[in-house]
Tab-separated table of C-alpha atoms and ligand atoms in Angstrom:
chain	number	residue	atom	x	y	z
W	199	MET	CA	-4.433	44.770	59.333
W	200	GLY	CA	-4.410	43.801	63.092
W	201	ILE	CA	-6.937	44.542	66.141
W	202	PHE	CA	-5.657	48.229	66.326
W	203	HIS	CA	-7.355	48.748	62.726
W	204	PHE	CA	-10.511	47.044	63.983
W	205	LEU	CA	-10.765	49.013	67.259
W	206	THR	CA	-10.344	52.400	65.531
W	207	ARG	CA	-12.467	51.572	62.440
W	208	LYS	CA	-15.332	53.825	61.763
W	209	THR	CA	-18.798	53.132	60.632
W	210	LYS	CA	-18.454	53.264	56.494
W	211	ASN	CA	-21.356	54.718	54.675
W	212	LYS	CA	-23.195	55.648	57.626
W	213	SER	CA	-26.637	57.385	56.981
W	214	ILE	CA	-29.216	58.070	59.745
W	215	PHE	CA	-33.026	58.420	59.350
W	216	CYS	CA	-34.675	61.026	61.400
W	217	GLY	CA	-38.009	62.463	61.498
W	218	LEU	CA	-40.852	62.723	63.919
W	219	ASP	CA	-42.329	59.274	65.452
W	220	SER	CA	-44.437	57.167	63.206
W	221	SER	CA	-43.265	59.159	60.170
W	222	GLY	CA	-42.078	55.893	58.478
W	223	LYS	CA	-38.686	55.465	59.015
W	224	SER	CA	-38.720	51.823	60.259
W	225	THR	CA	-41.037	50.864	57.493
W	226	ILE	CA	-39.025	52.547	54.773
W	227	ILE	CA	-35.925	50.868	55.942
W	228	SER	CA	-37.413	47.415	55.879
W	229	PHE	CA	-39.041	47.862	52.482
W	230	LEU	CA	-35.710	48.743	51.150
W	231	ARG	CA	-34.450	45.510	52.552
W	232	GLU	CA	-36.976	43.371	51.949
W	233	GLY	CA	-39.330	44.780	49.023
W	234	LYS	CA	-42.429	44.734	50.755
W	235	PHE	CA	-44.556	46.377	53.585
W	236	VAL	CA	-43.678	45.270	57.053
W	237	GLU	CA	-45.276	46.654	60.315
W	238	HIS	CA	-43.383	47.641	63.231
W	239	VAL	CA	-43.518	48.780	66.652
W	240	PRO	CA	-42.215	51.957	67.744
W	241	THR	CA	-38.321	52.112	67.539
W	242	MET	CA	-36.775	52.157	70.979
W	243	GLY	CA	-33.794	54.596	70.605
W	244	LYS	CA	-32.180	53.364	67.687
W	245	ASP	CA	-31.737	50.379	65.476
W	246	MET	CA	-28.824	49.547	62.860
W	247	THR	CA	-29.303	48.112	59.673
W	248	GLU	CA	-26.326	47.042	57.474
W	249	MET	CA	-26.804	46.287	53.604
W	250	GLU	CA	-24.493	45.329	50.943
W	251	VAL	CA	-25.440	46.245	47.368
W	252	GLN	CA	-23.281	45.848	44.454
W	253	GLY	CA	-20.618	44.852	46.692
W	254	ILE	CA	-20.903	48.479	48.850
W	255	ARG	CA	-21.614	48.119	52.439
W	256	LEU	CA	-24.278	50.528	53.873
W	257	ASN	CA	-25.135	51.275	57.337
W	258	LEU	CA	-28.451	52.539	57.749
W	259	PHE	CA	-29.229	53.938	61.668
W	260	ASP	CA	-32.980	54.159	62.558
W	261	MET	CA	-33.571	56.850	64.997
W	262	GLY	CA	-36.330	56.696	67.130
W	263	GLY	CA	-38.653	59.749	66.632
W	264	GLN	CA	-40.452	60.111	69.829
W	265	SER	CA	-39.564	63.560	71.679
W	266	HIS	CA	-37.688	61.189	74.257
W	267	PHE	CA	-35.145	60.132	71.660
W	268	ARG	CA	-34.696	63.236	69.410
W	269	GLN	CA	-31.601	64.360	71.296
W	270	MET	CA	-29.819	61.378	70.316
W	271	TRP	CA	-30.094	62.581	66.530
W	272	LEU	CA	-27.294	65.198	66.887
W	273	GLY	CA	-24.890	62.775	68.353
W	274	GLU	CA	-25.297	60.448	65.481
W	275	LEU	CA	-24.337	63.036	62.743
W	276	ASP	CA	-20.359	63.047	63.529
W	277	ASP	CA	-19.417	60.401	61.044
W	278	THR	CA	-22.540	60.210	59.030
W	279	LYS	CA	-22.447	60.923	55.152
W	280	CYS	CA	-26.451	61.217	54.495
W	281	VAL	CA	-29.003	62.296	56.762
W	282	VAL	CA	-32.625	60.995	55.442
W	283	PHE	CA	-35.371	63.222	57.018
W	284	VAL	CA	-38.575	61.561	56.760
W	285	VAL	CA	-41.720	63.311	56.907
W	286	ASP	CA	-45.242	61.985	56.910
W	287	LYS	CA	-46.846	63.968	54.256
W	288	SER	CA	-50.356	62.921	55.204
W	289	ASP	CA	-50.015	65.003	58.444
W	290	PRO	CA	-49.688	68.404	58.064
W	291	GLY	CA	-50.720	69.027	61.489
W	292	ARG	CA	-47.251	68.271	62.372
W	293	PHE	CA	-45.234	69.961	59.529
W	294	ALA	CA	-44.224	72.692	62.109
W	295	GLU	CA	-43.073	69.940	64.701
W	296	ALA	CA	-41.019	68.590	62.023
W	297	LYS	CA	-39.659	71.510	60.466
W	298	ALA	CA	-38.208	72.486	64.160
W	299	GLU	CA	-36.648	69.242	64.547
W	300	LEU	CA	-35.044	69.399	61.239
W	301	ALA	CA	-33.770	73.295	61.947
W	302	LYS	CA	-31.824	71.645	64.945
W	303	LEU	CA	-29.982	69.473	62.713
W	304	LEU	CA	-29.090	71.891	59.803
W	305	PRO	CA	-25.944	73.630	61.477
W	306	VAL	CA	-24.062	70.555	61.723
W	307	ILE	CA	-25.428	69.162	58.325
W	308	SER	CA	-24.079	72.484	56.743
W	309	LYS	CA	-20.744	72.717	58.816
W	310	LYS	CA	-19.924	68.990	58.131
W	311	LYS	CA	-21.387	68.836	54.254
W	312	ILE	CA	-23.698	65.883	55.017
W	313	LYS	CA	-25.970	65.136	52.206
W	314	LEU	CA	-30.016	65.703	52.989
W	315	LEU	CA	-32.347	63.704	51.452
W	316	ILE	CA	-36.013	64.550	52.536
W	317	PHE	CA	-38.499	61.768	52.053
W	318	ALA	CA	-42.197	62.896	51.857
W	319	ASN	CA	-43.505	59.600	52.930
W	320	LYS	CA	-47.251	57.963	53.040
W	321	HIS	CA	-47.879	59.427	49.393
W	322	ASP	CA	-50.546	56.641	49.168
W	323	ILE	CA	-52.993	58.553	51.621
W	324	SER	CA	-51.911	62.223	50.791
W	325	LYS	CA	-51.863	62.562	46.900
W	326	ASP	CA	-53.811	65.879	47.373
W	327	VAL	CA	-50.735	67.193	49.343
W	328	GLN	CA	-48.169	68.484	47.110
W	329	LEU	CA	-44.376	68.720	47.354
W	330	SER	CA	-44.659	72.640	46.631
W	331	GLN	CA	-46.624	72.903	49.959
W	332	LEU	CA	-43.667	70.917	51.793
W	333	ILE	CA	-41.456	73.245	50.403
W	334	ASN	CA	-43.205	76.142	51.316
W	335	GLU	CA	-43.967	74.803	55.204
W	336	PHE	CA	-40.642	73.626	55.746
W	337	GLU	CA	-38.909	76.724	53.829
W	338	LEU	CA	-36.806	74.459	51.917
W	339	GLU	CA	-35.856	76.964	49.086
W	340	LYS	CA	-33.648	78.524	51.866
W	341	LEU	CA	-31.497	75.657	52.334
W	342	PRO	CA	-28.192	75.439	49.716
W	343	ASN	CA	-29.003	71.774	48.902
W	344	PHE	CA	-31.351	68.704	49.448
W	345	GLU	CA	-33.156	66.414	47.445
W	346	LEU	CA	-37.141	65.878	48.216
W	347	LEU	CA	-38.719	62.685	47.042
W	348	GLU	CA	-42.463	61.535	47.327
W	349	ILE	CA	-42.739	57.815	48.446
W	350	SER	CA	-44.860	55.343	50.006
W	351	ALA	CA	-43.322	52.291	52.119
W	352	LYS	CA	-46.863	50.785	52.221
W	353	THR	CA	-47.327	50.610	48.767
W	354	GLY	CA	-44.235	50.914	47.701
W	355	PHE	CA	-44.480	53.896	45.373
W	356	GLY	CA	-41.197	55.656	44.088
W	357	MET	CA	-39.078	53.252	46.416
W	358	THR	CA	-36.569	52.212	43.832
W	359	ASP	CA	-35.973	55.876	42.558
W	360	ALA	CA	-35.671	56.955	46.271
W	361	PHE	CA	-33.153	54.193	46.791
W	362	ILE	CA	-31.220	54.848	43.813
W	363	LYS	CA	-30.749	58.397	44.928
W	364	PHE	CA	-29.967	57.396	48.439
W	365	TYR	CA	-27.298	54.894	47.203
W	366	SER	CA	-25.790	57.507	44.927
W	367	ILE	CA	-25.401	60.051	47.619
W	368	LEU	CA	-24.294	57.717	50.183
W	369	THR	CA	-21.477	55.822	47.655
W	370	GLY	CA	-21.125	58.171	45.005
W	371	GLN	CA	-21.898	55.109	42.545
W	372	VAL	CA	-24.787	54.686	40.137
W	373	ILE	CA	-27.166	52.071	39.880
W	374	LYS	CA	-29.278	51.772	37.074
W	375	LYS	CA	-33.173	50.735	37.258
W	376	ASN	CA	-34.096	47.628	35.540
W	377	ALA	CA	-37.321	46.709	34.084
W	378	VAL	CA	-38.356	43.225	35.185
W	379	ALA	CA	-41.008	43.131	32.783
W	380	SER	CA	-42.914	44.875	29.714
W	381	ALA	CA	-46.107	44.247	31.215
W	382	ILE	CA	-47.942	43.233	34.395
W	383	SER	CA	-51.140	42.084	35.087
W	384	ILE	CA	-52.812	41.166	38.517
W	385	TYR	CA	-55.810	38.785	38.666
W	386	SER	CA	-58.001	37.710	41.721
W	387	ASN	CA	-57.238	34.534	42.758
W	388	GLY	CA	-60.432	33.230	40.917
W	389	GLY	CA	-58.944	34.585	37.517
W	390	ILE	CA	-60.987	38.252	37.287
W	391	PRO	CA	-58.384	40.706	35.783
W	392	LEU	CA	-57.955	43.619	38.393
W	393	ILE	CA	-55.214	45.707	36.467
W	394	THR	CA	-52.644	45.397	33.622
W	395	GLN	CA	-49.597	48.020	33.589
W	396	ALA	CA	-47.266	48.084	30.882
W	397	LYS	CA	-43.635	49.756	30.627
W	398	ASN	CA	-44.075	53.243	29.442
W	399	ASP	CA	-47.806	52.945	29.200
W	400	ASP	CA	-47.090	50.790	25.920
W	401	GLU	CA	-50.826	49.765	24.821
W	402	PHE	CA	-49.256	47.059	22.492
W	403	ASP	CA	-47.668	45.198	25.265
W	404	LYS	CA	-50.806	45.789	27.648
W	405	ASN	CA	-53.211	44.321	25.000
W	406	ILE	CA	-50.701	41.420	24.631
W	407	LEU	CA	-50.587	40.528	28.246
W	408	GLU	CA	-54.557	41.400	28.945
W	409	GLY	CA	-55.952	39.754	25.621
W	410	GLY	CA	-53.149	37.059	25.309
W	411	PHE	CA	-54.112	33.789	27.487
W	412	LEU	CA	-57.109	34.595	29.559
W	413	SER	CA	-58.088	31.022	29.401
W	414	ALA	CA	-54.600	30.174	30.825
W	415	ILE	CA	-55.272	32.255	33.704
W	416	THR	CA	-58.941	30.939	34.115
W	417	ALA	CA	-57.318	27.313	34.063
W	418	PHE	CA	-54.566	28.318	36.471
W	419	ALA	CA	-57.141	29.693	38.908
W	420	GLU	CA	-58.614	26.358	39.432
W	421	MET	CA	-55.600	24.935	40.328
W	422	LYS	CA	-54.634	24.498	43.793
W	423	VAL	CA	-51.256	25.594	43.499
W	424	ASN	CA	-49.379	28.418	45.280
W	425	ASN	CA	-46.196	30.097	44.558
W	426	SER	CA	-45.311	27.775	41.453
W	427	CYS	CA	-44.658	29.495	38.622
W	428	ILE	CA	-45.909	28.561	34.707
W	429	LYS	CA	-44.276	30.041	31.719
W	430	PHE	CA	-45.856	30.259	28.312
W	431	GLU	CA	-43.381	31.138	25.359
W	432	SER	CA	-44.748	33.311	22.728
W	433	LYS	CA	-42.746	33.430	19.555
W	434	ASP	CA	-43.492	37.015	18.629
W	435	ASN	CA	-43.633	38.536	21.956
W	436	GLY	CA	-41.533	36.840	24.855
W	437	THR	CA	-42.533	34.813	27.574
W	438	PHE	CA	-45.679	34.743	29.912
W	439	LEU	CA	-44.794	34.148	33.542
W	440	ILE	CA	-47.963	33.359	36.044
W	441	LEU	CA	-47.488	32.657	39.399
W	442	LYS	CA	-50.012	32.371	42.094
W	443	SER	CA	-50.362	33.644	45.572
W	444	GLN	CA	-52.875	32.737	48.433
W	445	ASN	CA	-55.371	35.752	47.162
W	446	PHE	CA	-53.907	36.565	43.835
W	447	ILE	CA	-52.728	35.475	40.347
W	448	GLY	CA	-49.838	37.875	38.918
W	449	ALA	CA	-48.677	37.601	35.392
W	450	LEU	CA	-45.993	39.260	33.445
W	451	LEU	CA	-44.421	39.599	29.968
W	452	TRP	CA	-40.552	38.881	30.025
W	453	ASN	CA	-38.335	39.183	26.852
W	454	ASP	CA	-34.689	39.342	26.342
W	455	LYS	CA	-34.527	43.088	25.528
W	456	LEU	CA	-34.970	43.538	29.253
W	457	ASN	CA	-31.573	42.398	29.587
W	458	ILE	CA	-32.493	40.743	33.065
W	459	THR	CA	-32.751	36.912	33.710
W	460	MET	CA	-36.277	35.292	33.729
W	461	ASP	CA	-35.408	34.328	37.177
W	462	THR	CA	-34.959	37.704	38.335
W	463	SER	CA	-38.616	38.608	36.677
W	464	GLU	CA	-40.050	35.368	38.411
W	465	GLY	CA	-38.582	36.975	41.667
W	466	ALA	CA	-39.955	40.259	41.464
W	467	LEU	CA	-43.331	39.053	40.452
W	468	LYS	CA	-43.148	36.967	43.685
W	469	GLU	CA	-42.381	39.905	45.615
W	470	LEU	CA	-45.149	41.830	44.183
W	471	LEU	CA	-47.520	39.417	45.369
W	472	ASP	CA	-45.757	38.758	48.815
W	473	HIS	CA	-46.632	42.531	49.137
W	474	LEU	CA	-50.055	42.643	47.936
W	475	GLU	CA	-50.566	39.665	50.600
W	476	ALA	CA	-48.701	41.590	53.276
W	477	ILE	CA	-50.834	44.557	52.966
W	478	GLY	CA	-53.918	42.839	53.349
W	479	VAL	CA	-55.247	44.608	50.109
W	480	TYR	CA	-57.149	41.400	49.161
W	481	LYS	CA	-60.149	42.522	51.854
W	482	GLN	CA	-60.718	45.599	49.764
W	483	PRO	CA	-60.206	44.473	45.928
W	484	GLU	CA	-61.246	47.821	44.723
W	485	LYS	CA	-57.788	49.200	46.065
W	486	VAL	CA	-55.789	46.957	44.218
W	487	PRO	CA	-55.413	48.652	40.966
W	488	ASP	CA	-53.927	51.895	42.821
W	489	VAL	CA	-51.735	49.800	45.095
W	490	VAL	CA	-50.152	47.765	42.190
W	491	GLU	CA	-49.868	51.063	39.957
W	492	GLN	CA	-47.866	52.386	42.932
W	493	TYR	CA	-45.821	49.306	43.404
W	494	VAL	CA	-45.015	48.849	39.768
W	495	THR	CA	-43.069	52.071	39.848
W	496	ASN	CA	-40.455	49.892	41.072
W	497	MET	CA	-40.580	47.205	38.792
W	498	MET	CA	-40.710	49.090	35.249
V	250	MET	CA	-37.888	30.534	101.504
V	251	SER	CA	-36.804	33.825	99.883
V	252	SER	CA	-38.796	35.565	96.960
V	253	THR	CA	-38.066	34.464	93.460
V	254	VAL	CA	-38.971	37.968	92.368
V	255	LEU	CA	-38.062	40.815	94.121
V	256	VAL	CA	-39.481	43.880	92.121
V	257	SER	CA	-41.329	43.889	89.041
V	258	ILE	CA	-41.582	46.804	86.406
V	259	ILE	CA	-43.980	47.158	83.341
V	260	SER	CA	-42.928	49.678	80.747
V	261	GLY	CA	-44.269	50.492	77.270
V	262	LEU	CA	-43.604	52.482	74.319
V	263	GLU	CA	-46.987	52.857	72.667
V	264	GLY	CA	-47.355	52.774	69.125
V	265	ARG	CA	-49.872	56.027	68.866
V	266	VAL	CA	-48.410	59.285	67.637
V	267	GLY	CA	-46.778	61.323	70.560
V	268	SER	CA	-46.037	58.488	72.727
V	269	ASN	CA	-42.830	58.132	74.724
V	270	PRO	CA	-41.455	55.147	76.668
V	271	LYS	CA	-42.395	55.225	80.260
V	272	ILE	CA	-42.761	52.845	83.270
V	273	ILE	CA	-46.573	51.794	83.509
V	274	THR	CA	-46.302	50.149	87.016
V	275	ILE	CA	-43.628	48.874	89.680
V	276	TYR	CA	-44.617	46.091	92.065
V	277	PRO	CA	-44.210	46.180	94.992
V	278	ASP	CA	-43.100	50.085	94.724
V	279	ASN	CA	-39.753	49.710	96.507
V	280	LEU	CA	-36.955	50.189	94.098
V	281	ASP	CA	-34.621	52.713	95.382
V	282	ALA	CA	-33.508	54.515	92.065
V	283	THR	CA	-34.368	57.199	89.773
V	284	GLU	CA	-37.098	56.798	87.147
V	285	GLU	CA	-34.670	57.108	84.218
V	286	PHE	CA	-32.215	54.535	85.922
V	287	ILE	CA	-35.388	52.091	85.796
V	288	LEU	CA	-36.493	52.790	82.729
V	289	GLU	CA	-33.115	52.449	80.961
V	290	ARG	CA	-32.844	49.030	82.424
V	291	SER	CA	-36.606	47.645	82.345
V	292	LEU	CA	-36.826	48.939	78.600
V	293	PRO	CA	-33.359	49.026	77.110
V	294	HIS	CA	-32.346	50.870	74.222
V	295	GLY	CA	-32.405	48.957	70.788
V	296	ALA	CA	-35.075	46.646	72.134
V	297	LEU	CA	-37.338	44.636	69.746
V	298	PRO	CA	-40.273	42.417	70.721
V	299	ASP	CA	-39.563	38.790	71.614
V	300	GLN	CA	-36.244	39.600	73.462
V	301	PHE	CA	-34.615	38.877	76.641
V	302	PHE	CA	-32.244	41.156	78.282
V	303	GLU	CA	-30.096	40.554	81.369
V	304	ASP	CA	-28.471	42.934	83.779
V	305	LYS	CA	-27.188	43.143	87.418
V	306	LEU	CA	-28.278	45.564	90.243
V	307	ASP	CA	-25.923	45.234	93.214
V	308	SER	CA	-25.967	41.554	93.823
V	309	ARG	CA	-29.199	41.053	92.283
V	310	LYS	CA	-30.078	39.897	88.723
V	311	ILE	CA	-32.237	41.852	86.254
V	312	LEU	CA	-34.489	40.033	83.607
V	313	VAL	CA	-36.366	41.623	80.988
V	314	TYR	CA	-38.705	40.311	78.468
V	315	THR	CA	-39.999	42.609	75.595
V	316	PHE	CA	-43.386	41.781	73.771
V	317	GLU	CA	-46.002	43.348	71.500
V	318	ILE	CA	-49.314	44.371	72.288
V	319	GLN	CA	-51.791	44.371	69.227
V	320	LYS	CA	-53.522	47.636	68.595
V	321	ASP	CA	-55.798	49.051	65.664
V	322	GLY	CA	-52.836	51.205	64.262
V	323	ARG	CA	-49.695	50.277	65.016
V	324	ASN	CA	-48.791	48.058	67.899
V	325	ASP	CA	-47.180	48.964	71.238
V	326	LEU	CA	-43.721	47.869	72.651
V	327	ALA	CA	-43.663	46.723	76.252
V	328	SER	CA	-41.689	44.824	78.565
V	329	ILE	CA	-41.900	42.895	82.004
V	330	GLY	CA	-38.636	43.765	83.937
V	331	LEU	CA	-37.839	41.668	87.117
V	332	VAL	CA	-35.278	42.077	89.719
V	333	LEU	CA	-34.484	38.748	90.951
V	334	ASP	CA	-32.809	37.080	93.868
V	335	LYS	CA	-29.676	36.055	93.026
V	336	ASP	CA	-30.194	32.228	93.371
V	337	VAL	CA	-32.804	32.336	90.356
V	338	ILE	CA	-32.175	30.174	87.721
V	339	ILE	CA	-32.973	32.708	84.626
V	340	ALA	CA	-32.532	30.358	81.993
V	341	ASN	CA	-35.563	28.339	83.763
V	342	LEU	CA	-37.468	31.406	84.365
V	343	GLN	CA	-37.435	32.904	80.666
V	344	PRO	CA	-39.869	30.259	79.394
V	345	ILE	CA	-42.355	30.755	81.904
V	346	ILE	CA	-42.569	34.461	81.425
V	347	LYS	CA	-42.552	33.878	77.634
V	348	ARG	CA	-45.317	31.217	77.941
V	349	LEU	CA	-47.640	33.493	80.013
V	350	VAL	CA	-47.299	36.623	77.828
V	351	LYS	CA	-48.126	34.384	74.804
V	352	ARG	CA	-51.094	32.855	76.855
V	353	LEU	CA	-52.277	36.265	77.799
V	354	ASN	CA	-52.193	37.169	73.985
V	355	SER	CA	-54.011	34.427	73.123
V	356	GLU	CA	-56.715	34.732	75.550
V	357	ASN	CA	-56.986	38.389	74.616
V	358	LEU	CA	-55.747	39.506	78.144
V	359	LEU	CA	-52.475	40.982	76.855
V	360	THR	CA	-52.983	44.991	77.496
V	361	LEU	CA	-51.064	47.561	79.447
V	362	GLU	CA	-53.976	47.960	81.766
V	363	ILE	CA	-54.410	44.340	82.627
V	364	PHE	CA	-50.800	43.772	83.187
V	365	GLN	CA	-51.044	46.931	85.624
V	366	GLU	CA	-53.903	45.864	87.375
V	367	SER	CA	-52.602	41.729	87.496
V	368	LEU	CA	-49.046	42.346	88.378
V	369	PRO	CA	-49.529	41.524	92.029
V	370	LYS	CA	-50.944	38.238	91.062
V	371	ILE	CA	-48.451	37.321	88.513
V	372	ILE	CA	-45.724	38.114	91.036
V	373	ASP	CA	-47.492	36.121	93.751
V	374	GLY	CA	-47.980	33.185	91.455
V	375	LEU	CA	-44.252	33.459	90.282
V	376	ASN	CA	-42.868	33.654	93.936
V	377	LYS	CA	-45.345	30.721	95.624
V	378	GLU	CA	-45.100	28.675	92.285
V	379	SER	CA	-48.760	28.492	92.161
V	380	LYS	CA	-51.658	29.365	90.039
V	381	ILE	CA	-52.036	32.969	88.360
V	382	LYS	CA	-55.509	33.540	87.707
V	383	ILE	CA	-56.523	36.561	85.545
V	384	GLY	CA	-59.943	36.762	84.350
V	385	SER	CA	-60.907	33.446	82.994
V	386	MET	CA	-57.152	32.151	82.256
V	387	ILE	CA	-55.397	29.888	84.755
V	388	PHE	CA	-51.876	29.946	84.158
V	389	ASP	CA	-50.309	27.425	86.532
V	390	VAL	CA	-46.833	27.912	87.258
V	391	LYS	CA	-45.969	24.748	89.051
V	392	SER	CA	-47.510	22.272	86.744
V	393	ILE	CA	-45.362	23.976	83.985
V	394	LEU	CA	-42.403	23.807	85.839
V	395	ASN	CA	-43.177	20.081	86.462
V	396	GLU	CA	-43.999	19.510	82.862
V	397	GLU	CA	-40.521	21.028	81.643
V	398	ASN	CA	-38.762	19.318	84.832
V	399	LEU	CA	-37.332	22.786	85.785
V	400	GLU	CA	-36.450	24.448	89.111
V	401	LEU	CA	-36.506	28.261	89.233
V	402	LYS	CA	-33.904	28.497	92.138
V	403	GLU	CA	-30.648	27.018	92.879
V	404	LYS	CA	-30.987	24.502	95.787
V	405	SER	CA	-28.866	26.335	98.479
V	406	ARG	CA	-25.747	24.588	99.279
V	407	LYS	CA	-26.475	23.578	102.717
V	408	ALA	CA	-29.469	21.471	101.438
V	409	ARG	CA	-27.400	19.749	98.799
V	410	GLY	CA	-24.789	18.987	101.136
V	411	MET	CA	-27.478	17.099	103.138
V	412	PHE	CA	-27.664	14.148	100.598
X	657	GTP	N1	-50.289	54.734	54.996
X	657	GTP	C1	-49.132	54.386	54.951
X	657	GTP	N2	-48.683	54.236	56.424
X	657	GTP	C2	-47.476	54.228	56.342
X	657	GTP	C3	-46.510	54.277	55.534
X	657	GTP	N3	-44.907	54.420	55.874
X	657	GTP	C4	-45.283	53.869	57.344
X	657	GTP	N4	-46.656	53.990	57.440
X	657	GTP	C5	-47.345	53.435	59.069
X	657	GTP	O1	-47.026	54.271	59.822
X	657	GTP	C6	-46.681	54.125	61.097
X	657	GTP	C7	-45.400	54.442	61.620
X	657	GTP	O2	-44.222	53.826	60.632
X	657	GTP	P1	-42.862	53.343	61.405
X	657	GTP	O3	-42.074	53.171	60.198
X	657	GTP	O4	-43.134	52.505	63.031
X	657	GTP	O5	-42.686	55.058	61.821
X	657	GTP	P2	-41.322	55.715	62.425
X	657	GTP	O6	-40.884	56.836	61.730
X	657	GTP	O7	-40.375	54.374	62.519
X	657	GTP	O8	-41.563	55.663	64.029
X	657	GTP	P3	-40.809	55.746	65.245
X	657	GTP	O9	-40.045	54.484	65.392
X	657	GTP	O10	-41.935	56.008	66.545
X	657	GTP	O11	-39.820	57.088	65.335
X	657	GTP	C8	-47.036	52.564	60.822
X	657	GTP	O12	-48.382	52.251	61.465
X	657	GTP	C9	-46.763	52.003	59.459
X	657	GTP	O13	-47.644	51.309	59.004
X	657	GTP	C10	-46.769	54.824	54.204
X	657	GTP	O14	-46.071	55.111	53.162
X	657	GTP	N5	-48.144	54.936	53.978
X	658	MG	MG1	-39.056	53.380	63.934
């Protein structure tokens, strides 16, 4: 290959994340990377993240959204395959400003046949703002092609679907979403049930998980163990995995029809608990059901 | 003895919506360069909190330390940039700067306003290797240097030659 090849190498599978300051670009990228919410300081110019997914390397350029940095966006378009334009859906007061910035990119996007993916972020605090409103205000119907997805980089709502779309646009490859459980329950660390969600809203699985082993949860709540998983096998229903974090207990129902290993499911349950701890929702238990409901869109 | 810190710059990129990177204050105000030039060096592109950056300005060295300032919403990114005498041992100055910022944070004194106000005291303390007093906090540069067995400047060739 030699050094010449290295010197002339272009960034492969490059995507750039643009959008106004504070729209959530950095939060989205770190959620994709780590599977949980992380708070950031504003991006100073630009930041680059490399990820390898199913053997393919992806380059994500996180562009600073402050007006000072916006002239840099165009300069990055050259070898870019996909532009992810992030809009803060909870801030309609800034839609016009965002639209004007997007308009500056559109001629190059269209000339170079770059794919455009629009993330309507912060859905957790803007459920009343419809996508149709965004389409109207941004006049998206005039664009030849684009994809628009509602997400929340705080609660995780829609993040797996968004990533699947992003990945297929960038690489031309398909990844399938795997359910990691047929039902998931979250309890307070005292063993009080907060929410149960089942795959395809299956009442049967919900009931099994809800009714099956409350006494076991209560006993587990009294044990002073964090992050250790206990497993119960039930001949007819699969295996119950129970895990405790500082403020929550999570349980899920695994069976071999899911086609993934029990370890993967355990890892996913741990990520969910980490996420709940990271966003500090234990301070407002009444919000837990909504937050869990949004996050498990990624898990089932 | 010549000063350790010749010029100091505090810069910030606030977490609030609609902010932009800016120079908060320069002390003493005598850097002969455009604002853009100074900002590029004192808050470099790609900077994340808790990083050091080194650069040169003519024969002088520049050391930048970035940190975050806690806010209710998103935190601010800020930096302290120091234009240094060429004899300064940067590796020895770094832990002092980092400790100072950490200490200000733990005493709830880490704000851009306090930095702006106290910059002369901070620079004076670094130059004289003496105590920096901000509010009720006392940060003793000399005793930290002694404790860690560090010198901020190379001994001049002449002085070394005498032994
Ligand atoms: N409620 C809610 N807040 C979010 C969401 N995504 C991001 N935030 C918050 O929005 C703020 C800005 O997020 P960032 O990811 O730093 O925004 P950015 O687009 O990278 O901003 P710049 O780097 O300034 O261009 C932070 O305080 C995040 O916590 C979300 O989905 N829901
Ligand atoms: Mg950012």
